[in-house]
mmCIF file with all atom_site columns, C-alpha atoms in Angstrom:
data_model
loop_
_atom_site.group_PDB
_atom_site.id
_atom_site.type_symbol
_atom_site.label_atom_id
_atom_site.label_alt_id
_atom_site.label_comp_id
_atom_site.label_asym_id
_atom_site.label_entity_id
_atom_site.label_seq_id
_atom_site.pdbx_PDB_ins_code
_atom_site.Cartn_x
_atom_site.Cartn_y
_atom_site.Cartn_z
_atom_site.occupancy
_atom_site.B_iso_or_equiv
_atom_site.pdbx_formal_charge
_atom_site.auth_seq_id
_atom_site.auth_comp_id
_atom_site.auth_asym_id
_atom_site.auth_atom_id
_atom_site.pdbx_PDB_model_num
ATOM 1   C CA . UNK U 1 1   ? -7.850  117.253 89.583  1.00 0.00 ? 1   UNK U CA 1
ATOM 2   C CA . UNK U 1 2   ? -5.184  117.616 87.487  1.00 0.00 ? 2   UNK U CA 1
ATOM 3   C CA . UNK U 1 3   ? -2.708  114.986 87.000  1.00 0.00 ? 3   UNK U CA 1
ATOM 4   C CA . UNK U 1 4   ? 0.775   114.755 85.900  1.00 0.00 ? 4   UNK U CA 1
ATOM 5   C CA . UNK U 1 5   ? 0.835   117.016 83.407  1.00 0.00 ? 5   UNK U CA 1
ATOM 6   C CA . UNK U 1 6   ? 4.519   116.697 81.385  1.00 0.00 ? 6   UNK U CA 1
ATOM 7   C CA . UNK U 1 7   ? 5.444   118.774 78.288  1.00 0.00 ? 7   UNK U CA 1
ATOM 8   C CA . UNK U 1 8   ? 6.144   118.903 75.236  1.00 0.00 ? 8   UNK U CA 1
ATOM 9   C CA . UNK U 1 9   ? 3.892   115.678 74.115  1.00 0.00 ? 9   UNK U CA 1
ATOM 10  C CA . UNK U 1 10  ? 6.186   115.365 71.476  1.00 0.00 ? 10  UNK U CA 1
ATOM 11  C CA . UNK U 1 11  ? 9.737   116.404 70.463  1.00 0.00 ? 11  UNK U CA 1
ATOM 12  C CA . UNK U 1 12  ? 11.586  115.704 67.455  1.00 0.00 ? 12  UNK U CA 1
ATOM 13  C CA . UNK U 1 13  ? 15.440  117.143 67.086  1.00 0.00 ? 13  UNK U CA 1
ATOM 14  C CA . UNK U 1 14  ? 18.604  116.754 65.249  1.00 0.00 ? 14  UNK U CA 1
ATOM 15  C CA . UNK U 1 15  ? 21.476  115.055 67.207  1.00 0.00 ? 15  UNK U CA 1
ATOM 16  C CA . UNK U 1 16  ? 23.473  117.387 69.293  1.00 0.00 ? 16  UNK U CA 1
ATOM 17  C CA . UNK U 1 17  ? 20.808  119.634 70.600  1.00 0.00 ? 17  UNK U CA 1
ATOM 18  C CA . UNK U 1 18  ? 19.542  120.403 73.677  1.00 0.00 ? 18  UNK U CA 1
ATOM 19  C CA . UNK U 1 19  ? 16.557  118.956 74.817  1.00 0.00 ? 19  UNK U CA 1
ATOM 20  C CA . UNK U 1 20  ? 14.588  119.714 78.281  1.00 0.00 ? 20  UNK U CA 1
ATOM 21  C CA . UNK U 1 21  ? 11.663  117.794 79.209  1.00 0.00 ? 21  UNK U CA 1
ATOM 22  C CA . UNK U 1 22  ? 9.267   119.213 81.878  1.00 0.00 ? 22  UNK U CA 1
ATOM 23  C CA . UNK U 1 23  ? 6.826   117.146 84.470  1.00 0.00 ? 23  UNK U CA 1
ATOM 24  C CA . UNK U 1 24  ? 4.390   119.375 86.875  1.00 0.00 ? 24  UNK U CA 1
ATOM 25  C CA . UNK U 1 25  ? 3.491   116.845 89.487  1.00 0.00 ? 25  UNK U CA 1
ATOM 26  C CA . UNK U 1 26  ? 0.636   115.766 91.266  1.00 0.00 ? 26  UNK U CA 1
ATOM 27  C CA . UNK U 1 27  ? -0.266  118.521 93.948  1.00 0.00 ? 27  UNK U CA 1
ATOM 28  C CA . UNK U 1 28  ? 0.381   117.706 97.362  1.00 0.00 ? 28  UNK U CA 1
ATOM 29  C CA . UNK U 1 29  ? 2.874   114.543 95.961  1.00 0.00 ? 29  UNK U CA 1
ATOM 30  C CA . UNK U 1 30  ? 6.030   114.878 97.809  1.00 0.00 ? 30  UNK U CA 1
ATOM 31  C CA . UNK U 1 31  ? 8.351   111.967 95.173  1.00 0.00 ? 31  UNK U CA 1
ATOM 32  C CA . UNK U 1 32  ? 8.412   112.071 91.683  1.00 0.00 ? 32  UNK U CA 1
ATOM 33  C CA . UNK U 1 33  ? 9.961   109.916 89.729  1.00 0.00 ? 33  UNK U CA 1
ATOM 34  C CA . UNK U 1 34  ? 11.813  109.623 85.797  1.00 0.00 ? 34  UNK U CA 1
ATOM 35  C CA . UNK U 1 35  ? 11.627  106.972 83.457  1.00 0.00 ? 35  UNK U CA 1
ATOM 36  C CA . UNK U 1 36  ? 12.535  105.622 80.128  1.00 0.00 ? 36  UNK U CA 1
ATOM 37  C CA . UNK U 1 37  ? 10.805  103.093 78.451  1.00 0.00 ? 37  UNK U CA 1
ATOM 38  C CA . UNK U 1 38  ? 11.573  101.901 74.755  1.00 0.00 ? 38  UNK U CA 1
ATOM 39  C CA . UNK U 1 39  ? 10.643  98.294  73.566  1.00 0.00 ? 39  UNK U CA 1
ATOM 40  C CA . UNK U 1 40  ? 14.039  96.939  74.220  1.00 0.00 ? 40  UNK U CA 1
ATOM 41  C CA . UNK U 1 41  ? 14.085  98.049  77.767  1.00 0.00 ? 41  UNK U CA 1
ATOM 42  C CA . UNK U 1 42  ? 10.738  98.724  78.938  1.00 0.00 ? 42  UNK U CA 1
ATOM 43  C CA . UNK U 1 43  ? 10.239  100.908 81.220  1.00 0.00 ? 43  UNK U CA 1
ATOM 44  C CA . UNK U 1 44  ? 13.695  101.951 83.572  1.00 0.00 ? 44  UNK U CA 1
ATOM 45  C CA . UNK U 1 45  ? 13.751  104.156 86.188  1.00 0.00 ? 45  UNK U CA 1
ATOM 46  C CA . UNK U 1 46  ? 16.327  107.145 85.425  1.00 0.00 ? 46  UNK U CA 1
ATOM 47  C CA . UNK U 1 47  ? 16.025  109.339 89.013  1.00 0.00 ? 47  UNK U CA 1
ATOM 48  C CA . UNK U 1 48  ? 13.707  110.207 91.558  1.00 0.00 ? 48  UNK U CA 1
ATOM 49  C CA . UNK U 1 49  ? 12.995  112.454 93.953  1.00 0.00 ? 49  UNK U CA 1
ATOM 50  C CA . UNK U 1 50  ? 11.979  113.105 97.621  1.00 0.00 ? 50  UNK U CA 1
ATOM 51  C CA . UNK U 1 51  ? 11.037  116.693 98.924  1.00 0.00 ? 51  UNK U CA 1
ATOM 52  C CA . UNK U 1 52  ? 12.657  118.029 96.068  1.00 0.00 ? 52  UNK U CA 1
ATOM 53  C CA . UNK U 1 53  ? 16.239  116.109 96.486  1.00 0.00 ? 53  UNK U CA 1
ATOM 54  C CA . UNK U 1 54  ? 17.361  113.468 94.081  1.00 0.00 ? 54  UNK U CA 1
ATOM 55  C CA . UNK U 1 55  ? 17.716  110.311 96.061  1.00 0.00 ? 55  UNK U CA 1
ATOM 56  C CA . UNK U 1 56  ? 18.988  107.871 93.848  1.00 0.00 ? 56  UNK U CA 1
ATOM 57  C CA . UNK U 1 57  ? 20.435  108.730 90.456  1.00 0.00 ? 57  UNK U CA 1
ATOM 58  C CA . UNK U 1 58  ? 21.853  105.263 89.597  1.00 0.00 ? 58  UNK U CA 1
ATOM 59  C CA . UNK U 1 59  ? 20.076  104.763 86.302  1.00 0.00 ? 59  UNK U CA 1
ATOM 60  C CA . UNK U 1 60  ? 20.782  108.045 84.489  1.00 0.00 ? 60  UNK U CA 1
ATOM 61  C CA . UNK U 1 61  ? 22.642  106.703 81.556  1.00 0.00 ? 61  UNK U CA 1
ATOM 62  C CA . UNK U 1 62  ? 25.354  109.297 81.282  1.00 0.00 ? 62  UNK U CA 1
ATOM 63  C CA . UNK U 1 63  ? 26.609  113.145 82.109  1.00 0.00 ? 63  UNK U CA 1
ATOM 64  C CA . UNK U 1 64  ? 24.497  114.041 79.298  1.00 0.00 ? 64  UNK U CA 1
ATOM 65  C CA . UNK U 1 65  ? 21.687  113.677 81.081  1.00 0.00 ? 65  UNK U CA 1
ATOM 66  C CA . UNK U 1 66  ? 20.807  116.045 84.091  1.00 0.00 ? 66  UNK U CA 1
ATOM 67  C CA . UNK U 1 67  ? 17.748  116.363 86.182  1.00 0.00 ? 67  UNK U CA 1
ATOM 68  C CA . UNK U 1 68  ? 17.063  119.191 88.601  1.00 0.00 ? 68  UNK U CA 1
ATOM 69  C CA . UNK U 1 69  ? 13.665  119.721 90.951  1.00 0.00 ? 69  UNK U CA 1
ATOM 70  C CA . UNK U 1 70  ? 13.947  123.524 91.961  1.00 0.00 ? 70  UNK U CA 1
ATOM 71  C CA . UNK U 1 71  ? 10.486  123.205 94.154  1.00 0.00 ? 71  UNK U CA 1
ATOM 72  C CA . UNK U 1 72  ? 7.539   120.989 94.590  1.00 0.00 ? 72  UNK U CA 1
ATOM 73  C CA . UNK U 1 73  ? 5.286   121.532 91.261  1.00 0.00 ? 73  UNK U CA 1
ATOM 74  C CA . UNK U 1 74  ? 8.065   121.250 88.918  1.00 0.00 ? 74  UNK U CA 1
ATOM 75  C CA . UNK U 1 75  ? 10.833  119.209 87.682  1.00 0.00 ? 75  UNK U CA 1
ATOM 76  C CA . UNK U 1 76  ? 13.004  119.249 84.128  1.00 0.00 ? 76  UNK U CA 1
ATOM 77  C CA . UNK U 1 77  ? 15.088  116.379 82.396  1.00 0.00 ? 77  UNK U CA 1
ATOM 78  C CA . UNK U 1 78  ? 17.516  117.572 80.463  1.00 0.00 ? 78  UNK U CA 1
ATOM 79  C CA . UNK U 1 79  ? 20.051  115.748 77.309  1.00 0.00 ? 79  UNK U CA 1
ATOM 80  C CA . UNK U 1 80  ? 22.868  117.943 75.932  1.00 0.00 ? 80  UNK U CA 1
ATOM 81  C CA . UNK U 1 81  ? 23.470  116.740 73.601  1.00 0.00 ? 81  UNK U CA 1
ATOM 82  C CA . UNK U 1 82  ? 21.250  114.599 72.338  1.00 0.00 ? 82  UNK U CA 1
ATOM 83  C CA . UNK U 1 83  ? 22.205  111.114 70.983  1.00 0.00 ? 83  UNK U CA 1
ATOM 84  C CA . UNK U 1 84  ? 20.040  108.873 68.437  1.00 0.00 ? 84  UNK U CA 1
ATOM 85  C CA . UNK U 1 85  ? 20.224  106.378 70.812  1.00 0.00 ? 85  UNK U CA 1
ATOM 86  C CA . UNK U 1 86  ? 18.042  108.989 73.399  1.00 0.00 ? 86  UNK U CA 1
ATOM 87  C CA . UNK U 1 87  ? 14.840  108.425 71.492  1.00 0.00 ? 87  UNK U CA 1
ATOM 88  C CA . UNK U 1 88  ? 12.817  106.822 73.826  1.00 0.00 ? 88  UNK U CA 1
ATOM 89  C CA . UNK U 1 89  ? 9.104   108.131 75.622  1.00 0.00 ? 89  UNK U CA 1
ATOM 90  C CA . UNK U 1 90  ? 9.851   109.611 78.669  1.00 0.00 ? 90  UNK U CA 1
ATOM 91  C CA . UNK U 1 91  ? 7.691   109.463 81.392  1.00 0.00 ? 91  UNK U CA 1
ATOM 92  C CA . UNK U 1 92  ? 7.527   111.542 84.801  1.00 0.00 ? 92  UNK U CA 1
ATOM 93  C CA . UNK U 1 93  ? 5.276   110.244 87.862  1.00 0.00 ? 93  UNK U CA 1
ATOM 94  C CA . UNK U 1 94  ? 4.894   111.124 91.351  1.00 0.00 ? 94  UNK U CA 1
ATOM 95  C CA . UNK U 1 95  ? 3.257   110.038 94.748  1.00 0.00 ? 95  UNK U CA 1
ATOM 96  C CA . UNK U 1 96  ? 3.709   109.945 98.166  1.00 0.00 ? 96  UNK U CA 1
ATOM 97  C CA . UNK U 1 97  ? 6.509   108.431 99.555  1.00 0.00 ? 97  UNK U CA 1
ATOM 98  C CA . UNK U 1 98  ? 4.970   105.129 101.020 1.00 0.00 ? 98  UNK U CA 1
ATOM 99  C CA . UNK U 1 99  ? 6.427   101.730 99.081  1.00 0.00 ? 99  UNK U CA 1
ATOM 100 C CA . UNK U 1 100 ? 2.058   100.925 99.250  1.00 0.00 ? 100 UNK U CA 1
ATOM 101 C CA . UNK U 1 101 ? 1.200   104.131 97.117  1.00 0.00 ? 101 UNK U CA 1
ATOM 102 C CA . UNK U 1 102 ? 0.900   104.651 93.529  1.00 0.00 ? 102 UNK U CA 1
ATOM 103 C CA . UNK U 1 103 ? 2.483   106.171 91.504  1.00 0.00 ? 103 UNK U CA 1
ATOM 104 C CA . UNK U 1 104 ? 0.619   108.726 88.946  1.00 0.00 ? 104 UNK U CA 1
ATOM 105 C CA . UNK U 1 105 ? 1.949   108.465 85.463  1.00 0.00 ? 105 UNK U CA 1
ATOM 106 C CA . UNK U 1 106 ? 2.064   111.304 82.807  1.00 0.00 ? 106 UNK U CA 1
ATOM 107 C CA . UNK U 1 107 ? 1.492   110.548 79.714  1.00 0.00 ? 107 UNK U CA 1
ATOM 108 C CA . UNK U 1 108 ? 4.766   110.677 78.329  1.00 0.00 ? 108 UNK U CA 1
ATOM 109 C CA . UNK U 1 109 ? 6.940   112.692 76.070  1.00 0.00 ? 109 UNK U CA 1
ATOM 110 C CA . UNK U 1 110 ? 7.898   111.091 72.696  1.00 0.00 ? 110 UNK U CA 1
ATOM 111 C CA . UNK U 1 111 ? 11.296  112.004 71.942  1.00 0.00 ? 111 UNK U CA 1
ATOM 112 C CA . UNK U 1 112 ? 13.405  111.439 68.553  1.00 0.00 ? 112 UNK U CA 1
ATOM 113 C CA . UNK U 1 113 ? 16.799  112.564 68.246  1.00 0.00 ? 113 UNK U CA 1
ATOM 114 C CA . UNK U 1 114 ? 17.465  112.184 64.357  1.00 0.00 ? 114 UNK U CA 1
ATOM 115 C CA . UNK S 2 1   ? 20.937  91.067  88.990  1.00 0.00 ? 1   UNK S CA 1
ATOM 116 C CA . UNK S 2 2   ? 17.139  91.822  89.243  1.00 0.00 ? 2   UNK S CA 1
ATOM 117 C CA . UNK S 2 3   ? 15.462  90.333  86.556  1.00 0.00 ? 3   UNK S CA 1
ATOM 118 C CA . UNK S 2 4   ? 12.056  90.312  85.692  1.00 0.00 ? 4   UNK S CA 1
ATOM 119 C CA . UNK S 2 5   ? 10.026  88.689  83.673  1.00 0.00 ? 5   UNK S CA 1
ATOM 120 C CA . UNK S 2 6   ? 6.740   88.852  81.902  1.00 0.00 ? 6   UNK S CA 1
ATOM 121 C CA . UNK S 2 7   ? 5.465   86.565  78.818  1.00 0.00 ? 7   UNK S CA 1
ATOM 122 C CA . UNK S 2 8   ? 6.576   88.974  75.856  1.00 0.00 ? 8   UNK S CA 1
ATOM 123 C CA . UNK S 2 9   ? 4.188   87.666  73.239  1.00 0.00 ? 9   UNK S CA 1
ATOM 124 C CA . UNK S 2 10  ? 0.954   88.710  72.633  1.00 0.00 ? 10  UNK S CA 1
ATOM 125 C CA . UNK S 2 11  ? -1.976  87.177  74.851  1.00 0.00 ? 11  UNK S CA 1
ATOM 126 C CA . UNK S 2 12  ? -5.313  86.781  72.476  1.00 0.00 ? 12  UNK S CA 1
ATOM 127 C CA . UNK S 2 13  ? -8.784  85.349  74.247  1.00 0.00 ? 13  UNK S CA 1
ATOM 128 C CA . UNK S 2 14  ? -12.278 85.489  73.512  1.00 0.00 ? 14  UNK S CA 1
ATOM 129 C CA . UNK S 2 15  ? -13.696 87.707  75.360  1.00 0.00 ? 15  UNK S CA 1
ATOM 130 C CA . UNK S 2 16  ? -16.067 86.335  78.515  1.00 0.00 ? 16  UNK S CA 1
ATOM 131 C CA . UNK S 2 17  ? -13.224 84.365  79.437  1.00 0.00 ? 17  UNK S CA 1
ATOM 132 C CA . UNK S 2 18  ? -10.066 85.165  82.020  1.00 0.00 ? 18  UNK S CA 1
ATOM 133 C CA . UNK S 2 19  ? -7.226  86.243  81.109  1.00 0.00 ? 19  UNK S CA 1
ATOM 134 C CA . UNK S 2 20  ? -4.371  85.129  83.406  1.00 0.00 ? 20  UNK S CA 1
ATOM 135 C CA . UNK S 2 21  ? -0.456  87.481  82.775  1.00 0.00 ? 21  UNK S CA 1
ATOM 136 C CA . UNK S 2 22  ? 2.263   86.090  84.839  1.00 0.00 ? 22  UNK S CA 1
ATOM 137 C CA . UNK S 2 23  ? 5.194   87.759  85.785  1.00 0.00 ? 23  UNK S CA 1
ATOM 138 C CA . UNK S 2 24  ? 7.904   85.728  87.247  1.00 0.00 ? 24  UNK S CA 1
ATOM 139 C CA . UNK S 2 25  ? 11.077  87.520  88.846  1.00 0.00 ? 25  UNK S CA 1
ATOM 140 C CA . UNK S 2 26  ? 14.738  86.455  89.993  1.00 0.00 ? 26  UNK S CA 1
ATOM 141 C CA . UNK S 2 27  ? 17.901  87.231  92.280  1.00 0.00 ? 27  UNK S CA 1
ATOM 142 C CA . UNK S 2 28  ? 15.136  89.827  94.040  1.00 0.00 ? 28  UNK S CA 1
ATOM 143 C CA . UNK S 2 29  ? 12.952  89.976  97.291  1.00 0.00 ? 29  UNK S CA 1
ATOM 144 C CA . UNK S 2 30  ? 10.444  92.589  96.773  1.00 0.00 ? 30  UNK S CA 1
ATOM 145 C CA . UNK S 2 31  ? 7.539   94.146  99.885  1.00 0.00 ? 31  UNK S CA 1
ATOM 146 C CA . UNK S 2 32  ? 5.214   94.688  97.271  1.00 0.00 ? 32  UNK S CA 1
ATOM 147 C CA . UNK S 2 33  ? 3.933   94.053  93.724  1.00 0.00 ? 33  UNK S CA 1
ATOM 148 C CA . UNK S 2 34  ? 2.152   96.614  91.748  1.00 0.00 ? 34  UNK S CA 1
ATOM 149 C CA . UNK S 2 35  ? 0.069   96.309  88.327  1.00 0.00 ? 35  UNK S CA 1
ATOM 150 C CA . UNK S 2 36  ? -0.205  98.740  85.882  1.00 0.00 ? 36  UNK S CA 1
ATOM 151 C CA . UNK S 2 37  ? -2.121  99.084  82.741  1.00 0.00 ? 37  UNK S CA 1
ATOM 152 C CA . UNK S 2 38  ? -0.820  100.870 80.020  1.00 0.00 ? 38  UNK S CA 1
ATOM 153 C CA . UNK S 2 39  ? -3.091  102.040 77.126  1.00 0.00 ? 39  UNK S CA 1
ATOM 154 C CA . UNK S 2 40  ? -0.959  103.233 73.280  1.00 0.00 ? 40  UNK S CA 1
ATOM 155 C CA . UNK S 2 41  ? 0.204   106.469 73.388  1.00 0.00 ? 41  UNK S CA 1
ATOM 156 C CA . UNK S 2 42  ? -0.621  107.296 77.555  1.00 0.00 ? 42  UNK S CA 1
ATOM 157 C CA . UNK S 2 43  ? 0.838   106.193 80.904  1.00 0.00 ? 43  UNK S CA 1
ATOM 158 C CA . UNK S 2 44  ? 0.684   103.752 82.814  1.00 0.00 ? 44  UNK S CA 1
ATOM 159 C CA . UNK S 2 45  ? -2.201  103.502 85.196  1.00 0.00 ? 45  UNK S CA 1
ATOM 160 C CA . UNK S 2 46  ? -2.307  101.848 88.624  1.00 0.00 ? 46  UNK S CA 1
ATOM 161 C CA . UNK S 2 47  ? -4.560  98.553  89.501  1.00 0.00 ? 47  UNK S CA 1
ATOM 162 C CA . UNK S 2 48  ? -4.050  96.945  91.982  1.00 0.00 ? 48  UNK S CA 1
ATOM 163 C CA . UNK S 2 49  ? -0.999  96.156  95.236  1.00 0.00 ? 49  UNK S CA 1
ATOM 164 C CA . UNK S 2 50  ? 0.076   93.335  96.663  1.00 0.00 ? 50  UNK S CA 1
ATOM 165 C CA . UNK S 2 51  ? 2.742   93.219  100.118 1.00 0.00 ? 51  UNK S CA 1
ATOM 166 C CA . UNK S 2 52  ? 4.998   90.264  99.961  1.00 0.00 ? 52  UNK S CA 1
ATOM 167 C CA . UNK S 2 53  ? 2.519   88.637  103.584 1.00 0.00 ? 53  UNK S CA 1
ATOM 168 C CA . UNK S 2 54  ? -0.591  88.782  101.187 1.00 0.00 ? 54  UNK S CA 1
ATOM 169 C CA . UNK S 2 55  ? -1.322  85.672  99.038  1.00 0.00 ? 55  UNK S CA 1
ATOM 170 C CA . UNK S 2 56  ? -3.986  87.040  97.281  1.00 0.00 ? 56  UNK S CA 1
ATOM 171 C CA . UNK S 2 57  ? -6.146  90.216  96.511  1.00 0.00 ? 57  UNK S CA 1
ATOM 172 C CA . UNK S 2 58  ? -9.253  91.262  94.142  1.00 0.00 ? 58  UNK S CA 1
ATOM 173 C CA . UNK S 2 59  ? -10.570 94.601  92.553  1.00 0.00 ? 59  UNK S CA 1
ATOM 174 C CA . UNK S 2 60  ? -14.189 94.196  90.881  1.00 0.00 ? 60  UNK S CA 1
ATOM 175 C CA . UNK S 2 61  ? -12.911 91.806  87.806  1.00 0.00 ? 61  UNK S CA 1
ATOM 176 C CA . UNK S 2 62  ? -9.545  91.876  88.954  1.00 0.00 ? 62  UNK S CA 1
ATOM 177 C CA . UNK S 2 63  ? -7.560  89.150  91.094  1.00 0.00 ? 63  UNK S CA 1
ATOM 178 C CA . UNK S 2 64  ? -3.619  88.706  91.864  1.00 0.00 ? 64  UNK S CA 1
ATOM 179 C CA . UNK S 2 65  ? -1.630  86.307  93.430  1.00 0.00 ? 65  UNK S CA 1
ATOM 180 C CA . UNK S 2 66  ? 1.712   86.499  95.070  1.00 0.00 ? 66  UNK S CA 1
ATOM 181 C CA . UNK S 2 67  ? 4.283   83.616  95.737  1.00 0.00 ? 67  UNK S CA 1
ATOM 182 C CA . UNK S 2 68  ? 7.256   84.302  97.350  1.00 0.00 ? 68  UNK S CA 1
ATOM 183 C CA . UNK S 2 69  ? 8.710   81.511  96.540  1.00 0.00 ? 69  UNK S CA 1
ATOM 184 C CA . UNK S 2 70  ? 7.869   80.347  93.111  1.00 0.00 ? 70  UNK S CA 1
ATOM 185 C CA . UNK S 2 71  ? 8.918   84.498  92.727  1.00 0.00 ? 71  UNK S CA 1
ATOM 186 C CA . UNK S 2 72  ? 5.564   84.798  91.000  1.00 0.00 ? 72  UNK S CA 1
ATOM 187 C CA . UNK S 2 73  ? 3.049   87.024  90.635  1.00 0.00 ? 73  UNK S CA 1
ATOM 188 C CA . UNK S 2 74  ? -0.178  86.030  88.677  1.00 0.00 ? 74  UNK S CA 1
ATOM 189 C CA . UNK S 2 75  ? -2.839  88.446  87.213  1.00 0.00 ? 75  UNK S CA 1
ATOM 190 C CA . UNK S 2 76  ? -6.383  87.422  86.293  1.00 0.00 ? 76  UNK S CA 1
ATOM 191 C CA . UNK S 2 77  ? -9.105  89.175  84.729  1.00 0.00 ? 77  UNK S CA 1
ATOM 192 C CA . UNK S 2 78  ? -11.912 87.166  85.136  1.00 0.00 ? 78  UNK S CA 1
ATOM 193 C CA . UNK S 2 79  ? -15.291 88.156  81.992  1.00 0.00 ? 79  UNK S CA 1
ATOM 194 C CA . UNK S 2 80  ? -12.617 89.671  79.900  1.00 0.00 ? 80  UNK S CA 1
ATOM 195 C CA . UNK S 2 81  ? -13.780 92.123  77.597  1.00 0.00 ? 81  UNK S CA 1
ATOM 196 C CA . UNK S 2 82  ? -12.603 94.184  74.575  1.00 0.00 ? 82  UNK S CA 1
ATOM 197 C CA . UNK S 2 83  ? -12.141 97.413  76.506  1.00 0.00 ? 83  UNK S CA 1
ATOM 198 C CA . UNK S 2 84  ? -9.208  95.581  78.771  1.00 0.00 ? 84  UNK S CA 1
ATOM 199 C CA . UNK S 2 85  ? -7.458  95.007  75.638  1.00 0.00 ? 85  UNK S CA 1
ATOM 200 C CA . UNK S 2 86  ? -4.149  96.709  76.734  1.00 0.00 ? 86  UNK S CA 1
ATOM 201 C CA . UNK S 2 87  ? -0.523  96.584  77.931  1.00 0.00 ? 87  UNK S CA 1
ATOM 202 C CA . UNK S 2 88  ? -0.152  95.015  81.298  1.00 0.00 ? 88  UNK S CA 1
ATOM 203 C CA . UNK S 2 89  ? 3.494   95.499  83.218  1.00 0.00 ? 89  UNK S CA 1
ATOM 204 C CA . UNK S 2 90  ? 3.960   94.432  86.567  1.00 0.00 ? 90  UNK S CA 1
ATOM 205 C CA . UNK S 2 91  ? 6.387   96.175  89.150  1.00 0.00 ? 91  UNK S CA 1
ATOM 206 C CA . UNK S 2 92  ? 8.346   95.183  92.390  1.00 0.00 ? 92  UNK S CA 1
ATOM 207 C CA . UNK S 2 93  ? 8.990   97.387  94.848  1.00 0.00 ? 93  UNK S CA 1
ATOM 208 C CA . UNK S 2 94  ? 11.945  97.546  97.804  1.00 0.00 ? 94  UNK S CA 1
ATOM 209 C CA . UNK S 2 95  ? 10.859  98.221  101.294 1.00 0.00 ? 95  UNK S CA 1
ATOM 210 C CA . UNK S 2 96  ? 13.486  100.280 101.759 1.00 0.00 ? 96  UNK S CA 1
ATOM 211 C CA . UNK S 2 97  ? 14.296  102.908 98.988  1.00 0.00 ? 97  UNK S CA 1
ATOM 212 C CA . UNK S 2 98  ? 10.743  102.760 97.804  1.00 0.00 ? 98  UNK S CA 1
ATOM 213 C CA . UNK S 2 99  ? 11.749  102.235 94.169  1.00 0.00 ? 99  UNK S CA 1
ATOM 214 C CA . UNK S 2 100 ? 10.177  99.782  91.790  1.00 0.00 ? 100 UNK S CA 1
ATOM 215 C CA . UNK S 2 101 ? 11.358  97.947  88.666  1.00 0.00 ? 101 UNK S CA 1
ATOM 216 C CA . UNK S 2 102 ? 9.054   97.123  86.091  1.00 0.00 ? 102 UNK S CA 1
ATOM 217 C CA . UNK S 2 103 ? 8.450   94.491  83.686  1.00 0.00 ? 103 UNK S CA 1
ATOM 218 C CA . UNK S 2 104 ? 8.396   95.114  80.208  1.00 0.00 ? 104 UNK S CA 1
ATOM 219 C CA . UNK S 2 105 ? 4.760   94.245  80.191  1.00 0.00 ? 105 UNK S CA 1
ATOM 220 C CA . UNK S 2 106 ? 2.207   91.801  78.112  1.00 0.00 ? 106 UNK S CA 1
ATOM 221 C CA . UNK S 2 107 ? -0.197  92.873  75.597  1.00 0.00 ? 107 UNK S CA 1
ATOM 222 C CA . UNK S 2 108 ? -3.894  91.829  76.373  1.00 0.00 ? 108 UNK S CA 1
ATOM 223 C CA . UNK S 2 109 ? -5.886  91.314  73.258  1.00 0.00 ? 109 UNK S CA 1
ATOM 224 C CA . UNK S 2 110 ? -9.526  90.430  74.213  1.00 0.00 ? 110 UNK S CA 1
ATOM 225 C CA . UNK S 2 111 ? -11.275 89.803  71.043  1.00 0.00 ? 111 UNK S CA 1
ATOM 226 C CA . UNK S 2 112 ? -15.358 90.243  70.776  1.00 0.00 ? 112 UNK S CA 1
#
């Protein structure tokens, strides 16, 4: 079975540009999480969805960040305008919405803002 | 605020020995604790889950303990192999929201 698929794997863009990261969760999973990972702060939860509805976006750093989940098989994380401090690896994970279930992560998007 | 601490320094051990990694937390009462493995350039991969009412969980060469009084979990890899070299993350989960907070991870290197 295909795992969580993220695209692009790498993105390099200039400050001020719009960046869109994409995620396809595992079929049948009803919860989706967006994380950001840096050396200094580790893996931080940005937002999570349950049944396509945003449940908790308290980790979204600023209004420049937005996330959508138009259907059960697709989600986007958008940064507009991007800044150098947004450079990080962004991960998407999906799971079945129960506390004991593991999260399945994609291989991330490495984002560099120049 | 909630805080999770994992040893930020890399842990180097000899092949065949038991590796022990520590996860300490404060200002939190998690219902679940998970351990993940992360290889360079890849996403974390789930290894084990332990619940707040469980003291110990085993899976093959892996063992996890959970002490809610000490607010600590220990992760053991017995008969370690060079292929076990990776970064290991602990994650604490809330029973109400099922939201997990991750530690920054400990890098393990098993020397042949």
